[in-house]
Amino acid sequence: MLQIAGLDVRYGPIRALRGVSIEVGRGEFVGIVGPNGAGKSTLLLSIVGMVRPQSGRIEHDGTALMGRPPEEIVRRGIALVPEGREIFGELTVEENLRLGTTIRKDRRAAEADVERMMKEFPILGERRRGQAGKLSGGEQQQLAIARAMLGDPKLLLLDEPSLGLAPLITKQVYQVLKRLNEAGVTILVVEQNPKRIMKAATRLYVLRNGQLAFSGPPEALERAEDLDRAYFGFNEKARPLP
Amino acid sequence: MARHAIRLAWPFLSLALLLLIVAALGSLAPTVIQRVITEAFIRLVMVIGLYLFVGNSGVLSFGHAAFMMTGAYGAAWLDIPVKSKKIFLKGLPNFLGQAEFPPWLAALCAMGFSGLIALIVGVPLVRLSGLAASIGTFSVLVIVFVVYSNWNEVTNGTSSLIGLPIYVDLWVAYGCAVGAMLAAFLFQNSRLGLALRASREDEVAAKAIGVNVPFSRLVAFVLSAALVALGGILQAHFLGALNVLQFYIGITFITIAMLVVGGTGSLAGAVIGTGAISLVFELLRQLEVGFTVGATEIQLPPGLRELGVAVIMIVILIFRPAGLMAGREIPLPGLFNPSTARAP
Amino acid sequence: MTAFLQVLADAASQGSLYALSALGIGLIFGIMRLVNFAHGEFIMIGAYMLMLSAAPYVPLAILATLAAVILLALLTERIAFRPVRRANPTTLLVTSFAVSFFLQYLFVLIEGARPKGFDFLSSLAEPFVIGEVRVPKLNIVTIGITLVLLAALAFFLKRTHFGIQMRAAALNFRMARLLGVKANRIIAVAFAMSGVLAAVVSVLYVAARGELSPVMGLQLALVGFVSTVIGGMGSLLGAVVGGFLVGALTVALQASLPLELRPFREAFVFAIVIVVLLARPRGLFRGREARERV
Ligand SMILES: Nc1ncnc2c1ncn2[C@@H]1O[C@H](COP(=O)(O)OP(=O)(O)OP(=O)(O)O)[C@@H](O)[C@H]1O
Ligand SMILES: [Mg+2]
């Protein structure tokens, strides 16, 4: 569904990504983990066209995405829930949800979906006329996911959905993602903390200093030292890339 | 040792030399051309003054024409003959009404006066950054313009003030332009100037390393106001007449255009921008005045000059936003440059 | 009492024009952080368009003016502002300054610098008498049109999907694009709307003054800035309230200042701008941003 090969991204002198290649198949639940500054956000932003890579290739169902504006990329059924959620704090919860349907052509169905979403996330329904900025962090995260879902994406990208959330809320968020995945949405999640994602994902990449340090099933990193090795690079004999 | 000094002072020396060549060639040319070059030098004094603040602080001022106004009128109050003052400027306080200073002293006093006004409005304004600073300085311009346009007893209102001693010629203008460049050059290499340039790149970081941003901005603001005032004084004593409309939106636009076209980041940018726009301005003026091709007289309507400058400015902003010089000074010829010169 | 009502009526119609000008500037600023100096020239060119097309049939002339100014606004956006869209607000301001000069001198070139008299809808100058208060019909028309436009704009922004997209883009353009909001279209629509506002001001202004000149836009653009600054840059409601406030202030100063100080009226208004910038940089009416919860 998504193929990325040899991606290079620079911010001035900073090389945020160096030759990163990843692949996401239809219906998969893929996780990317890595420490601060590894380039995780940069990778997701490159996919949706918010960051312009120097070189490499990004393909979605065989179509090259690079160089296209974000408006066009999201219309292909790719949605990003960005780091820090970025809900529109001064708009109401309902307006935020409506914005999620911007790319929908089936206006009537989209309106119905907004209502359905407010049932699925009851807190959003309760606060529909309230300012979105007044929601708690966990509620905002739900809003951000719900908003992304309303565009009917086939591929959902999430940047650190558990950031700043209590463990219990994180668990709920992952339950939602699991459900979506079971309903056929392909999911690519970026996390700093590998704990949660190792349970949820079917496949895992570790990104470090802008380069891939590991790729494979999460079980391969179950032993703590394997994880440390991939994550921090303690042992250079870490598992070779496939 | 001498080589070292030349290398350090090169950004200034190169430009002073360039202007010297222009002035020398100009002094051989017919009077019309001399006047054009003199006017360009006067503009340069204004643009360098503006550059001293804008280039070092990174804050774009829309208000500097106000200081041209205070400078030009300030000098006129002091050096217009007493009998003219009795006719046009009845409201001047006695000590001004009776005074008849030599022009150079009048100019110095008027620069000081403008610096003082800059100090007063600068104390609050330098706390603003970005857009707010631009709008704030612009407000100063409007206030000064409104006051000078309506305070008839001391400015003759919107009518022209005439009878100023005319002492500005090519070489006076050249001398002032070089002096202004020297002042700007010394400032930008002073500790204060360097600190201010650091704040231009990153205000927060500069504050973190102990740069007192408002203070260094204020110093630059006052100095630049004094230089810009000198530009206004020269203009007034070049034409021998003075009108408030000379120092409002039009000159603001032209000087900003010159600075932006050349590039706000370097002294050479200010000079090259002034030169380029002055040249275009003069060519278009020729078209407005009219010329003959064969038997047909071609004359284009007025307004062409400003139109041309606006187009150039937009094109530069779109295609070369850092300006023609893009923040660089004129490079040193290999002879003095250790990185390219051969070891003896 | 009558005097007060009279001043109030004058202030309301003056404020209406200012509010519309401020709104046109505030709209573009909210979306793309561009202080559009050229808005005054949109108004000026609208006035000339009105004069050039007025002869046969007034409603048609007004329509032609609307169309011309909308087109002009879209063209300047496409040609001058789009290429510098990503630049910082100061560069944007300088660009709009240059565009403003370009348009102004284009009309100096075409129409000459002298003001031209133009008698337009002068029948509206007749007063409408309520008790002791005499209000020119034009002022009532001005206030009425302003209220209708404001209501329409509020409806558009609050109730239509496109309006919500526009508000979202003003708050966080990056995120709005990630949801599929089309940047080019949003900005183009904002410019078209500012064109409509400018054209309406052209018509009302010409009807009130009976005169036009290439520099007429400057005054209105300045008032527009002042109002947006006082109302809080980026807030549309602030721009409108700011416009009415500046209108009221101008009329009040005119009525209350001693004769010899009246010409200095504008200096007072701009002094207030500086004070607001320093003391309430977010405008008079907005408190500190309600802190967003993390
Ligand atoms: N807009 C930018 N300008 C300059 N450098 C940037 C920019 N965005 C990111 N970087 C740099 O690129 C590198 C990768 O950043 P990125 O945000 O992709 O990391 P990350 O893995 O998402 O980190 P985190 O876990 O903290 O979110 C970092 O060194 C960062 O400083
Ligand atoms: Mg990140």
Coordinates of N, CA and C in Angstrom, one line a residue, chain B residues 34 67 72 78 96-97 148 154 167 194 217 228-229 242 247 299 310 323:
Chain B
Q34 N 25.4 66.0 -13.0 CA 25.9 66.2 -11.7 C 24.8 66.3 -10.6
F67 N 12.0 61.4 10.5 CA 13.3 62.0 11.0 C 13.9 62.9 9.9
A72 N 15.2 68.2 8.4 CA 15.1 69.3 7.4 C 14.5 70.6 8.0
L78 N 17.0 77.1 11.8 CA 18.2 77.7 12.3 C 18.9 78.5 11.2
L96 N 14.8 81.0 18.3 CA 15.0 80.5 16.9 C 14.7 81.5 15.9
G97 N 13.7 82.4 16.1 CA 13.4 83.4 15.2 C 14.5 84.4 14.9
Y148 N 3.4 68.4 11.5 CA 4.1 69.3 10.7 C 3.3 70.0 9.6
V154 N 5.1 77.4 12.5 CA 6.5 77.0 12.5 C 6.9 76.2 11.3
Y167 N 23.7 75.0 -0.2 CA 25.2 74.7 -0.1 C 25.5 73.3 -0.5
L194 N 27.4 44.2 16.8 CA 27.4 42.7 16.6 C 26.4 42.0 17.5
R217 N 19.0 48.1 20.3 CA 18.1 48.6 19.2 C 17.9 50.1 19.3
V228 N 19.5 59.7 8.9 CA 18.4 59.9 8.0 C 18.0 61.4 8.1
A229 N 18.1 62.0 9.2 CA 17.9 63.5 9.3 C 18.8 64.2 8.5
L242 N 11.5 73.5 0.8 CA 11.1 72.4 1.8 C 9.6 72.3 1.8
F247 N 8.4 64.4 2.7 CA 8.9 63.4 3.7 C 7.7 62.6 4.2
Q299 N 6.8 60.9 -25.5 CA 6.7 61.4 -24.1 C 5.8 60.5 -23.3
A310 N 8.2 50.1 -8.4 CA 7.3 49.2 -7.7 C 7.5 47.8 -8.4
G323 N 17.6 40.2 -1.8 CA 18.2 41.4 -2.4 C 19.3 41.1 -3.4

